[in-house]
Coordinates of C-alpha atoms and ligand atoms in Angstrom, one line a residue:
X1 CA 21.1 -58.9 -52.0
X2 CA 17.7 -58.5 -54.0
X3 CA 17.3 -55.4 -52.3
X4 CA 20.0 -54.0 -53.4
X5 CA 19.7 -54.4 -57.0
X6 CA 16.6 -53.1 -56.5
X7 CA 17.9 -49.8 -54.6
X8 CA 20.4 -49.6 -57.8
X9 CA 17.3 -49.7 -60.4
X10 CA 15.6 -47.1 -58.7
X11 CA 18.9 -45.1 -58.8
X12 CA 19.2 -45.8 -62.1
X13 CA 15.9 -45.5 -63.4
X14 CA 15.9 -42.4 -65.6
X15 CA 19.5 -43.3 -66.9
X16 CA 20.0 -43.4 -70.7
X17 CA 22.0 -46.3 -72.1
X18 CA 23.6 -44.0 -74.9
X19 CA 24.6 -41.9 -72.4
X20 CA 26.8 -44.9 -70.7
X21 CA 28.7 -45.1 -73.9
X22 CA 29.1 -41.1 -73.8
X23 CA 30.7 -41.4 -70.4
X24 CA 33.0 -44.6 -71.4
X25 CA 34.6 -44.8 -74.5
X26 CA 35.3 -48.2 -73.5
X27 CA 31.9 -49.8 -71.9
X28 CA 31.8 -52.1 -75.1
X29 CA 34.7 -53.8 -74.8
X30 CA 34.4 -53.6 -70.8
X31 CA 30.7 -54.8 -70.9
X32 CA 31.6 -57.7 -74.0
X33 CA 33.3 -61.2 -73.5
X34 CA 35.0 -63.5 -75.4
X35 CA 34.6 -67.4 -75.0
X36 CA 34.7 -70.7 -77.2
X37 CA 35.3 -68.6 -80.3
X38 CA 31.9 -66.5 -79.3
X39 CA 31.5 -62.6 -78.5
X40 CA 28.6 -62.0 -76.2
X41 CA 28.3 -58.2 -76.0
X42 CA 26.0 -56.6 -72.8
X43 CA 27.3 -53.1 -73.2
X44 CA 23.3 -52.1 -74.7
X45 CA 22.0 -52.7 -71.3
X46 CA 22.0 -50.5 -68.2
X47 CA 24.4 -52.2 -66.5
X48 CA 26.8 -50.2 -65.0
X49 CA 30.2 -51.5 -62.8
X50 CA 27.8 -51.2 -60.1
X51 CA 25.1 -53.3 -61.0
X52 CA 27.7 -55.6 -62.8
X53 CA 29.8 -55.8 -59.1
X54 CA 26.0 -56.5 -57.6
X55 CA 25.0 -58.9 -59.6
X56 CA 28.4 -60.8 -59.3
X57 CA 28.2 -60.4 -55.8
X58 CA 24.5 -62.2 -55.7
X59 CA 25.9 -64.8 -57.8
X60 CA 28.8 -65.9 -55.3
X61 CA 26.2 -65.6 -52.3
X62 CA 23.9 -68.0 -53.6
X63 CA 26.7 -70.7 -54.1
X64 CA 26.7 -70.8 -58.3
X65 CA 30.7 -72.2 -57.7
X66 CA 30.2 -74.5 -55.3
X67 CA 26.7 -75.6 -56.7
X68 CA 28.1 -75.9 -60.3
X69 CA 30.9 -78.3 -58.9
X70 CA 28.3 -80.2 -57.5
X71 CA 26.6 -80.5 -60.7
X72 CA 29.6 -81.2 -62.9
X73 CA 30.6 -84.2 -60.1
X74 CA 27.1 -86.2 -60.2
X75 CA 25.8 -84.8 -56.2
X76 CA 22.3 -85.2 -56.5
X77 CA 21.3 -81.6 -57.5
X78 CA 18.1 -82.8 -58.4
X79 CA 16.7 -82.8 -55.1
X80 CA 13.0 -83.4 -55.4
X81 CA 13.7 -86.8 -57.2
X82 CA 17.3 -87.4 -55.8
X83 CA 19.3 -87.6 -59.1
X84 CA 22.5 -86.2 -60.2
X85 CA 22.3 -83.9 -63.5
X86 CA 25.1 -85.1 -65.5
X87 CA 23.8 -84.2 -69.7
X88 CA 27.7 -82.8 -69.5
X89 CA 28.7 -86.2 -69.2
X90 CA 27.1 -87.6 -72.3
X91 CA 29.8 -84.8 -74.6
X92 CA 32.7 -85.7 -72.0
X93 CA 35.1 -86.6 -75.1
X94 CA 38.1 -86.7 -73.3
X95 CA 36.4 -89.4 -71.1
X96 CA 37.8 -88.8 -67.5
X97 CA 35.7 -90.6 -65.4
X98 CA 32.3 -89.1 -64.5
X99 CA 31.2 -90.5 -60.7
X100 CA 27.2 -91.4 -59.6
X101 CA 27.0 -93.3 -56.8
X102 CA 30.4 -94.5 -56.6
X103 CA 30.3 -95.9 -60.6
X104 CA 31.8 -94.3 -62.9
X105 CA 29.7 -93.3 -65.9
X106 CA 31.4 -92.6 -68.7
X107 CA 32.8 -96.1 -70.1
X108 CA 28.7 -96.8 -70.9
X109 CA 28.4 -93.0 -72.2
X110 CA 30.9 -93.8 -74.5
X111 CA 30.1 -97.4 -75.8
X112 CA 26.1 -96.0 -76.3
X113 CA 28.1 -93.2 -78.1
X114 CA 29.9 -95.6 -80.7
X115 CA 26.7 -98.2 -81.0
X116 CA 24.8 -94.8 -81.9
X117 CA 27.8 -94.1 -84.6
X118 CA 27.7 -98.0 -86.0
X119 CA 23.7 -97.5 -86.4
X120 CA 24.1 -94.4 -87.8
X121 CA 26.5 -95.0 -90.5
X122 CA 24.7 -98.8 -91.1
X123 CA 21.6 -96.5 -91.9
X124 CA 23.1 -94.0 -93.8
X125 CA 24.5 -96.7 -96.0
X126 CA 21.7 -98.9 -96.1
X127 CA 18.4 -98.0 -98.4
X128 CA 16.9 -95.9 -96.2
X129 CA 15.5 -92.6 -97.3
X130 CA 13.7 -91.3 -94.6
X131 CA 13.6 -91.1 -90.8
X132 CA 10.9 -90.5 -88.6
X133 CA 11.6 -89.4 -84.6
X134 CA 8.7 -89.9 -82.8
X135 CA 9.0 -87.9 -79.4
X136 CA 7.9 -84.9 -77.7
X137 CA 9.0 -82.4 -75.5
X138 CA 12.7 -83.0 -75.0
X139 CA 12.4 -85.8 -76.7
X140 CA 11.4 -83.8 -80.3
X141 CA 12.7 -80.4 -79.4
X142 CA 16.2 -80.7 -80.0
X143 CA 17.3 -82.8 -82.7
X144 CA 14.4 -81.0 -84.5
X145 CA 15.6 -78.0 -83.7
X146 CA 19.8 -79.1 -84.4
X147 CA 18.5 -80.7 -87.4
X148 CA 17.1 -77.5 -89.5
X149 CA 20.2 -75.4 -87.6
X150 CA 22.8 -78.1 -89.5
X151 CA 20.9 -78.7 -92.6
X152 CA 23.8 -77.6 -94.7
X153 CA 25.5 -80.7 -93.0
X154 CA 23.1 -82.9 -93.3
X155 CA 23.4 -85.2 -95.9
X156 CA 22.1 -88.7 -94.8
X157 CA 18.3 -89.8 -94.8
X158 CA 15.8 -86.7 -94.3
X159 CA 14.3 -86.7 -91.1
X160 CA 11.2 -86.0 -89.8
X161 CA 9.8 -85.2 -86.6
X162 CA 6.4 -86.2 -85.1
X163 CA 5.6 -84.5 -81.6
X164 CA 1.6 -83.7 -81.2
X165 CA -1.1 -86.3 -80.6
X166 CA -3.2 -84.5 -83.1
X167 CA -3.4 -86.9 -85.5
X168 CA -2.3 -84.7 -88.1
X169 CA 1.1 -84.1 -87.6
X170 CA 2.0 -88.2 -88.5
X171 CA -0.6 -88.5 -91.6
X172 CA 1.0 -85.2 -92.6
X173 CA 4.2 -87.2 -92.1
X174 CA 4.2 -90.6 -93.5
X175 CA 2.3 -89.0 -96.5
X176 CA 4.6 -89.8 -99.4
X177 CA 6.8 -92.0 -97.1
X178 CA 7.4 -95.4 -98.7
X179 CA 7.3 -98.0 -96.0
X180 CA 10.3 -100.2 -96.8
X181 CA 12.8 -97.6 -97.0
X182 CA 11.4 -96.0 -93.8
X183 CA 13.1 -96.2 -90.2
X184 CA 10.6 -95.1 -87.1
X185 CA 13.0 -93.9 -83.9
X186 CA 10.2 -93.5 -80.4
X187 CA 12.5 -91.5 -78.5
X188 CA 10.7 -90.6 -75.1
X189 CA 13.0 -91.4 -72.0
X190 CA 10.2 -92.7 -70.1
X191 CA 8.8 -94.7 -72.8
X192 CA 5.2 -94.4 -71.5
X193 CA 4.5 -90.6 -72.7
X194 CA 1.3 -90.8 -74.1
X195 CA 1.6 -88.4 -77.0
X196 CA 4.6 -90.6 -78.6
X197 CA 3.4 -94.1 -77.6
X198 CA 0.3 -93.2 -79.2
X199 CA 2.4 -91.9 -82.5
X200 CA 4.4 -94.8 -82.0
X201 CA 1.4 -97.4 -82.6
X202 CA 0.0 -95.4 -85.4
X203 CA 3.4 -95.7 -87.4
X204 CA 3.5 -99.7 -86.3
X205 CA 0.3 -100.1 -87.6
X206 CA 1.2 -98.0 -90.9
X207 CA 3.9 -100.7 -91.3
X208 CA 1.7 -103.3 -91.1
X209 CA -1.3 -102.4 -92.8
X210 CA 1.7 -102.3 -95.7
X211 CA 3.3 -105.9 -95.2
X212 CA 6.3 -104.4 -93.6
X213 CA 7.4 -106.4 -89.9
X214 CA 7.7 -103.3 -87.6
X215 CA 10.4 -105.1 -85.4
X216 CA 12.7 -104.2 -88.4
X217 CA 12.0 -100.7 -88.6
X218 CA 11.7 -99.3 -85.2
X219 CA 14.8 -98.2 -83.1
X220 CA 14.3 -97.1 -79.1
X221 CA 15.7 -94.6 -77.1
X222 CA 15.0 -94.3 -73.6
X223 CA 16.2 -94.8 -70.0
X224 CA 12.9 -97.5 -69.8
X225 CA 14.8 -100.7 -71.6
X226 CA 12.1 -103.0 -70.0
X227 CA 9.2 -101.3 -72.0
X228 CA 11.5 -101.2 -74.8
X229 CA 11.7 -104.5 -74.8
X230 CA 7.9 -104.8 -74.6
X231 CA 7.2 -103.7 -77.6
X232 CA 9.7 -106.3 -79.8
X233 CA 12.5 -103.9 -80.3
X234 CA 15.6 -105.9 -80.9
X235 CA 18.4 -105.2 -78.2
X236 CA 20.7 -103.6 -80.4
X237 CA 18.7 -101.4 -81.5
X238 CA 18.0 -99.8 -78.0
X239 CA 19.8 -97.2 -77.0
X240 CA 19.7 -96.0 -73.2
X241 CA 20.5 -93.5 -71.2
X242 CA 21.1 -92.7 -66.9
X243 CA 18.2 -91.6 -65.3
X244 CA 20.5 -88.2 -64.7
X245 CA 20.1 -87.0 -68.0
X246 CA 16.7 -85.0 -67.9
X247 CA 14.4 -84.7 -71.0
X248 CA 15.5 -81.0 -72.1
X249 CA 18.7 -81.9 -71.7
X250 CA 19.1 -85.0 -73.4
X251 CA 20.1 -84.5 -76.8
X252 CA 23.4 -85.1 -76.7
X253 CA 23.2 -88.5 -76.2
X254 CA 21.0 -91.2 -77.8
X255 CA 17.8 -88.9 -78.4
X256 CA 20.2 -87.2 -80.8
X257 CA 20.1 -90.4 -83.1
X258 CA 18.0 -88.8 -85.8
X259 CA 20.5 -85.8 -86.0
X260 CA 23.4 -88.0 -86.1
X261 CA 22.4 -89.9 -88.6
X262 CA 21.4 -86.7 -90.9
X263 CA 24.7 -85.4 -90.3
X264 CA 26.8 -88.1 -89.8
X265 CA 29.0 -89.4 -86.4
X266 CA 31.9 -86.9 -87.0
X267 CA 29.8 -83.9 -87.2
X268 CA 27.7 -85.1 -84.7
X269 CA 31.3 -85.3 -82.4
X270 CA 31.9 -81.7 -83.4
X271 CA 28.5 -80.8 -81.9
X272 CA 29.1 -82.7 -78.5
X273 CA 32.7 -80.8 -79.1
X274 CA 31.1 -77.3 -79.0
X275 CA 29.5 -78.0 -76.0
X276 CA 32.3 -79.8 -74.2
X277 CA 34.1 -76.7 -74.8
X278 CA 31.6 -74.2 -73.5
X279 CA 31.7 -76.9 -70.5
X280 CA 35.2 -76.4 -69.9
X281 CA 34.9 -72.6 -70.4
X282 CA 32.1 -72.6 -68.0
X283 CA 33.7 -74.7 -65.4
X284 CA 37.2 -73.0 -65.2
X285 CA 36.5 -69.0 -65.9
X286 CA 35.9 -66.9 -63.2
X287 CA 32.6 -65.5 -62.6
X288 CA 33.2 -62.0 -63.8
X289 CA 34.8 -63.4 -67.3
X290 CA 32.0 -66.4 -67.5
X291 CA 29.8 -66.0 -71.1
X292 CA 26.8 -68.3 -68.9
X293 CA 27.2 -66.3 -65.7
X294 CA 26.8 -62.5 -67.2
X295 CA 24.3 -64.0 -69.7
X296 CA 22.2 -65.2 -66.5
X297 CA 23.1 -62.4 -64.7
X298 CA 21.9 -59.7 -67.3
X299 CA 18.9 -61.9 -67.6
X300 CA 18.4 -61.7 -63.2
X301 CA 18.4 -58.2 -63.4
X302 CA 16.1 -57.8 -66.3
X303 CA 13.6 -60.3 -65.1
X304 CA 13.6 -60.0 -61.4
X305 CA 15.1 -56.9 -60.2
X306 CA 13.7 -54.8 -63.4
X307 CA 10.4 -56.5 -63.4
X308 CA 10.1 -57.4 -67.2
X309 CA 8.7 -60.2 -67.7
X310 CA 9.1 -61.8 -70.9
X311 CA 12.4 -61.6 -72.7
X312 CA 12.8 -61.9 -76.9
X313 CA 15.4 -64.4 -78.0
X314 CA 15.7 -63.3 -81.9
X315 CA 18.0 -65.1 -84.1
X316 CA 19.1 -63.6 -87.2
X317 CA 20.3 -67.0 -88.6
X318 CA 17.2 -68.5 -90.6
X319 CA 18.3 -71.9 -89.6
X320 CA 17.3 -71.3 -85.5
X321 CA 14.2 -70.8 -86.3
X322 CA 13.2 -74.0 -84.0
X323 CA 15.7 -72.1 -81.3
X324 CA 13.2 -70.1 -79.6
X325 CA 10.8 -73.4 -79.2
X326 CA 13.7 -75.2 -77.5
X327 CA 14.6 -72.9 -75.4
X328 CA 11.0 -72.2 -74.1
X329 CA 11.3 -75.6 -73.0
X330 CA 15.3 -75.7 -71.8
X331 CA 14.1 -72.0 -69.8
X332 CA 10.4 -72.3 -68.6
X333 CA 10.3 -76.1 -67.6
X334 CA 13.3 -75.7 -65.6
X335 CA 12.5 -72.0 -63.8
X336 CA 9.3 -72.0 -64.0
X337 CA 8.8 -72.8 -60.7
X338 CA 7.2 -70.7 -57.7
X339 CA 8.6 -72.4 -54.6
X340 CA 12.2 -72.1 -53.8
X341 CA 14.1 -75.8 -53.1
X342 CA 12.7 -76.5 -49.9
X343 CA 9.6 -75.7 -50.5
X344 CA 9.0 -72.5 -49.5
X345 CA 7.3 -69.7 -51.5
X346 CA 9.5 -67.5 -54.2
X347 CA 9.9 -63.9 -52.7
X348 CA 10.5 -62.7 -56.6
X349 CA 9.6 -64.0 -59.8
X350 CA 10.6 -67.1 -61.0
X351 CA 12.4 -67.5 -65.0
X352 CA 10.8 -65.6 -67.3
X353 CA 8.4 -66.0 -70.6
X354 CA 10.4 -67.1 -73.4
X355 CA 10.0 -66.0 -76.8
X356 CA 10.9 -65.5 -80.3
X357 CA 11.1 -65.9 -84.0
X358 CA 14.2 -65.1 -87.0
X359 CA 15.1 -61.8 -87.7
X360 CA 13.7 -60.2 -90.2
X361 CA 11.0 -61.7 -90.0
X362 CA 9.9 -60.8 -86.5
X363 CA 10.5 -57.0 -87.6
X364 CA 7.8 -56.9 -90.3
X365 CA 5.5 -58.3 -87.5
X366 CA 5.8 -58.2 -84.2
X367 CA 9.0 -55.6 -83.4
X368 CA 6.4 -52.7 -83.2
X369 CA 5.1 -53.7 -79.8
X370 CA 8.6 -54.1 -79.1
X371 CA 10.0 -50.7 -80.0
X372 CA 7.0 -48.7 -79.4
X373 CA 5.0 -51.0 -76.8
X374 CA 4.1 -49.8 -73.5
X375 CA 6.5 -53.0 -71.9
X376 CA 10.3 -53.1 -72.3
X377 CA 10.9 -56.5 -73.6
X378 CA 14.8 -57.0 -73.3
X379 CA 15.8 -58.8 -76.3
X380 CA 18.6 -61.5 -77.1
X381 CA 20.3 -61.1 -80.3
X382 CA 22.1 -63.4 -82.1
X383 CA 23.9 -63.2 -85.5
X384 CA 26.8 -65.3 -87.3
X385 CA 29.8 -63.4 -89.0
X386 CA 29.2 -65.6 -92.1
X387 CA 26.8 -67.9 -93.6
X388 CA 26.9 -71.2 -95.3
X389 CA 26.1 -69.7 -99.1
X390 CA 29.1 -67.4 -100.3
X391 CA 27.4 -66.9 -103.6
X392 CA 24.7 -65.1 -101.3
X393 CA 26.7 -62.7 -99.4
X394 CA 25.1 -59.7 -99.8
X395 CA 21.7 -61.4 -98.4
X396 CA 23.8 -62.3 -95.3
X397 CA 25.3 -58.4 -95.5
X398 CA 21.9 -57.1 -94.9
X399 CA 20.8 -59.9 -92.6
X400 CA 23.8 -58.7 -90.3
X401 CA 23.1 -54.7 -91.0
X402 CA 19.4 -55.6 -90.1
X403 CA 20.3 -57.3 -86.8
X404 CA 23.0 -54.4 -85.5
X405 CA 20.1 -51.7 -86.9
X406 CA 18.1 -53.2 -84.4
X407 CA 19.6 -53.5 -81.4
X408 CA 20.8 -49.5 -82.6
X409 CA 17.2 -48.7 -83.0
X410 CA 16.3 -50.2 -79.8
X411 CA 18.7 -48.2 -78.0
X412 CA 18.7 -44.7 -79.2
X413 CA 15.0 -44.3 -79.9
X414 CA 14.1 -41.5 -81.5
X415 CA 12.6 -37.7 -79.5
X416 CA 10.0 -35.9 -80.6
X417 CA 12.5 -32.9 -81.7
X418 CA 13.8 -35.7 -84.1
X419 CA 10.5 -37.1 -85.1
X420 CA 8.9 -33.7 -86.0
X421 CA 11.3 -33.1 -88.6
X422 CA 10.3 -36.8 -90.1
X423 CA 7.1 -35.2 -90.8
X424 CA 8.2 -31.4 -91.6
X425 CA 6.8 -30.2 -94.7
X426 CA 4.1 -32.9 -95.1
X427 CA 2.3 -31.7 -92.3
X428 CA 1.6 -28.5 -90.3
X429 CA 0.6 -27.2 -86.8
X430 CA -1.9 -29.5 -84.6
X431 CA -1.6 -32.5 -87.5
X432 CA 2.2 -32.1 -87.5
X433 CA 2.4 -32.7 -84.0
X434 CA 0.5 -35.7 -84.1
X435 CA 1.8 -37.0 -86.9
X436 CA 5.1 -36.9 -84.9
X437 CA 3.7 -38.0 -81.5
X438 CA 3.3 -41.7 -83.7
X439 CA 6.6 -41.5 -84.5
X440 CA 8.1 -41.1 -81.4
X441 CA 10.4 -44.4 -80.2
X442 CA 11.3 -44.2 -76.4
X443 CA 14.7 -45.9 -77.2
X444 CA 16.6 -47.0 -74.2
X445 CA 15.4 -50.4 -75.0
X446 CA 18.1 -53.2 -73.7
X447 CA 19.7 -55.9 -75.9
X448 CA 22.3 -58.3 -75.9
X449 CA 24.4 -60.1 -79.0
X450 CA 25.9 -63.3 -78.8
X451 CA 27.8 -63.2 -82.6
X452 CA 30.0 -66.4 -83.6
X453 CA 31.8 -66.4 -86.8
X454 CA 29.3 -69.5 -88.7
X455 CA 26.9 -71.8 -87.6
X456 CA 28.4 -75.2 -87.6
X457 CA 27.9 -78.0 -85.5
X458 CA 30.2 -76.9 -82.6
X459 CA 29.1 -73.4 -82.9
X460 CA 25.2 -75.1 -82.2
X461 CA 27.0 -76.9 -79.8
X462 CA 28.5 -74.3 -77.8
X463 CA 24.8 -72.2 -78.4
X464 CA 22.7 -74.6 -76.7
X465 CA 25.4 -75.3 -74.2
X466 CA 25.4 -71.6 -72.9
X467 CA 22.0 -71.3 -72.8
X468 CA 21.7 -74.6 -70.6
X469 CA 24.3 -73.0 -68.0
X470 CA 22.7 -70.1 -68.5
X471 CA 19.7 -71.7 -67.3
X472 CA 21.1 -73.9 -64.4
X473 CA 23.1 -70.4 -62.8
X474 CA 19.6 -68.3 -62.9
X475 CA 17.8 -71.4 -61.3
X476 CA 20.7 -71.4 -58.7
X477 CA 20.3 -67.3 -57.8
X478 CA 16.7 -68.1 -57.5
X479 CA 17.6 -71.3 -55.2
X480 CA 14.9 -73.0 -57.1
X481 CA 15.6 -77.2 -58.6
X482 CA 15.7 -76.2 -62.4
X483 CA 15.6 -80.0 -63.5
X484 CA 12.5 -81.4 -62.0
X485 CA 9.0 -80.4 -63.7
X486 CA 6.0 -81.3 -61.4
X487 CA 3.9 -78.7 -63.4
X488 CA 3.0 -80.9 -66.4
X489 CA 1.7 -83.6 -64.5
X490 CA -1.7 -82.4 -63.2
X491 CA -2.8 -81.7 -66.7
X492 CA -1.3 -85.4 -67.6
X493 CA -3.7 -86.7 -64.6
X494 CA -6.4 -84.9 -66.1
X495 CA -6.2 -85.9 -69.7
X496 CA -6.1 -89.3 -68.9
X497 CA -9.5 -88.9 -67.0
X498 CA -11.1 -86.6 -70.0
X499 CA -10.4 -89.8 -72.0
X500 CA -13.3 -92.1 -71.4
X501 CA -15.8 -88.6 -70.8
X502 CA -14.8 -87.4 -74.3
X503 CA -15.7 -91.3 -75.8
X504 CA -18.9 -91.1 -73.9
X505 CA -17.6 -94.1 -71.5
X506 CA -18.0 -92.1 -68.8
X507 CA -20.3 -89.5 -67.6
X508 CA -19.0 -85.7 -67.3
X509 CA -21.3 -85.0 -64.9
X510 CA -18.4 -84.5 -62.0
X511 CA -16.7 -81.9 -64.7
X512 CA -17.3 -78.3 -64.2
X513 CA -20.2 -76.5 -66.3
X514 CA -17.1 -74.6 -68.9
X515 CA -15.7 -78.5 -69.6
X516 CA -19.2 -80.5 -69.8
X517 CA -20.5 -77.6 -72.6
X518 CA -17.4 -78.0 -74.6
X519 CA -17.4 -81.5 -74.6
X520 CA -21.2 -81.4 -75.4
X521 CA -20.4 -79.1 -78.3
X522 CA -17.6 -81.5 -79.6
X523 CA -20.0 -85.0 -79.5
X524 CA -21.9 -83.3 -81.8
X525 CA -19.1 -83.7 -84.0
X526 CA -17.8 -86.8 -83.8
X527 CA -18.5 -89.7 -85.8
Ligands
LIG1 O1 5.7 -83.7 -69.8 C1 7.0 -83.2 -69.8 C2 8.0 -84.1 -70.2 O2 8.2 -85.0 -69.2 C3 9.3 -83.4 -70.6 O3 10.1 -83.0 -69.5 C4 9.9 -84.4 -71.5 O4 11.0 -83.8 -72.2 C5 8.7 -84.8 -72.3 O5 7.7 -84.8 -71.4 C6 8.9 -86.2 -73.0 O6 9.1 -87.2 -72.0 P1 9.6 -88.6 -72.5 O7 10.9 -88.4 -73.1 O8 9.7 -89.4 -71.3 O9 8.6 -89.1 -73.5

């Protein structure tokens, strides 16, 4: 099947994307869908019916149907630690029952759900003025991320989110914080992350260095109740989850506190709505008309069948700018893996690098290597129709110009022919021509755009929803298990080791020469 995509790229090699729309008047509408309210348009790509039928064809081999039943009806899918993958369940409004072994999940989905909503509004009308989520990783990413997406809807307590160990991030944070109107959330599923237990004790210790009892102003969220507990955290305000819900795709249930109670329980349904609905698209459209399937599929053929390996993701909505970081997550810890499901070695790559920052920004840095680079780095648009200030409208006007010039720009490139007259009549002869040569873009550069009409909490809903099907279909093709993530945990092993040889507790004499200089280096500096 790989082979022959890969017998179509080399057919297709010297192809010009303009040149597809030259040939068909109708390849964007043909190479566009419409889903959930959302226009995802692949027509600047090389994809031809061909490849398209191809790439279709690969999908329905490897089982993406059958396997995405199996996801949507708790089968343990997550085979190297035998658990179901059931985050769809935790936005399962309607609340039709949702099976793992034998029990159906959903009346315990939905009472967390409403305990969440009576905390949320208790804190939103109590004296509370500030919020602190102490996580990482899954834990931090998303409502961090949903939380500067909806800031226009956020008018509760202002959050704040402490992820790194470095002991800057929480002084940075509870400067200026006033302890008694201060509520600490340690969100980590596991509740034994060393990152955010380590926060965690720094803010308990905050509180009472101040006179304030930390039992009163700590919530929980985490599948580990029992640890919970440990620490003094009254019942009610734990809030748990099924061990089938993995980190980066948790926060649609109670690691989504913080951004519930910024935006409040209704808005924070009209996210879980978004996503419902790109559930139901994604469950009932046919593979050929599915937004997740092409946007995996165009991705497939870029990463593994053309060989480039890192893909853009470029919002021009100011408010994803945390996008890009959650999606590294959402995309790298779940394909980046280099053995297939039962253990056997990847014959192709496995997901790709993830990257990205805003538009504009990212074209008054870093677009250069991208048009005029050696590497073609497919890149992911994505754009609203409108934004939240109507008084601004001609900022979003250019914003929007700016994102199509791009994707434009990408695509046509400009020849030599065209770059010589850039420079006609400032330069002549030899110096003209090089002057030009600079000039040159290669064009033929592939993009997609994803465009929705504003970004509001079901628009963000439906976002991260595609992007986490888009996610679970490429790990499917690649018949890898996109929800486990072994490779963090040797570097875990090893930290905790370093511990006592950075104190001086232990010797480093079993470290390699590189680690026993550095840490040498460093005891020179420590107190
Ligand atoms: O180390 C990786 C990881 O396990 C992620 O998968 C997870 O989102 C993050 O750490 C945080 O884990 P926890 O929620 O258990 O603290």
């Amino acid at each position: 099947m790989f082979e022959d995509l890969q017998a179509l790229a080399r057919k297709t090699e010297d192809r010009r994307i303009e040149g597809l729309f030259a040939e068909n008047p109708n390849r964007a509408e043909e190479f566009s869908l419409k889903a959930a309210g959302m226009l995802f348009d692949y027509s600047k790509t090389q994809a031809d019916e061909q490849i398209r039928a191809a790439l279709l064809n690969l999908a329905s081999a490897r089982g993406v149907e059958t396997r995405r039943t199996a996801m949507f009806t708790g089968e343990p899918i997550n085979e190297t630690e035998g658990r179901a993958v059931l985050h769809t369940a935790l936005r399962n409004l309607s609340g039709s029952p949702v099976h793992v072994d034998g029990e159906d999940v959903m009346p315990e989905v939905l009472a967390t759900l409403e305990r969440m909503e009576a905390l949320a509004e208790e804190l939103r009308g109590a004296s509370v003025t500030d919020v602190v989520n102490i996580g990482i990783g899954g834990s931090d990413l998303g409502p961090a991320m949903a939380y500067t997406a909806l800031s226009p809807y956020a008018e509760g307590p202002r959050c704040h989110f402490v992820s790194n160990v470095d002991g800057a991030d929480i002084a940075d944070t509870l400067r200026g914080l006033d302890p008694e109107t201060t509520m600490f959330i340690v969100a980590s599923k596991t509740f034994t992350t060393i990152e955010t237990m380590t926060n965690a004790r720094t803010a308990r210790a905050w509180l009472m260095d101040r006179g304030v009892e930390p039992e009163t102003r700590f919530v929980a969220l985490s599948s580990n109740k029992e640890e919970a507990a440990e620490w003094g955290i009254p019942e009610a305000r734990v809030f748990g989850f099924g061990d089938w819900v993995g980190g980066r795709y948790s926060m649609w249930g109670p690691i989504g506190l913080s951004l519930m109670i910024a935006i409040g329980p209704k808005a924070f349904r009209a996210f879980l709505s978004g996503a419902e609905e790109m559930d139901r698209h994604f469950q009932s459209a046919q593979l050929h008309e599915n937004m997740p399937v092409l946007l995996a599929l165009i991705g497939i053929w870029h990463n593994q069948v053309l060989g480039h390996a890192t893909r853009a993701v470029l919002p021009y909505d100011d408010r994803l700018a945390r996008l890009p970081a959650y999606l590294q997550q959402l995309e790298m810890e779940s394909n980046g893996k280099s053995v297939a499901m039962d253990g056997t070695p990847l014959p192709y790559n496995s997901g790709p690098v993830v990257w990205g920052e805003p538009g504009t920004n990212g074209q008054h840095a870093f677009y250069q290597l991208i048009h005029q680079g050696t590497r073609v780095i497919p890149c992911e648009f994505m754009v609203a129709a409108k934004g939240h200030e109507p008084e601004l409208g001609h900022h979003h006007d250019l914003l929007l110009a700016n994102c199509l010039a791009q994707s434009e720009a990408l695509m046509r490139g400009r020849s030599l022919e065209d770059a010589r007259e850039t420079v006609a009549g400032k330069f002549e002869g030899a110096e003209l021509e090089r002057q030009a040569r600079h000039r040159v873009f290669p064009g033929n550069r592939p993009s997609t755009t994803l465009i929705y009409g504003q970004l509001t909490p079901e628009t963000l809903g439906k976002i991260v929803a595609l992007y986490e099907h888009r996610v679970f279909v490429e790990g499917v093709i690649l018949g890898i298990n996109s929800f486990d993530q072994w490779g963090v945990e040797l570097g875990k092993e090893l930290a905790s080791s370093l511990g006592p040889v950075v104190t001086g507790e232990r010797s480093a004499e079993d470290k390699d020469g590189s680690t026993r200089q550095l840490i040498e280096f460093a005891s020179l500096y420590r107190d």
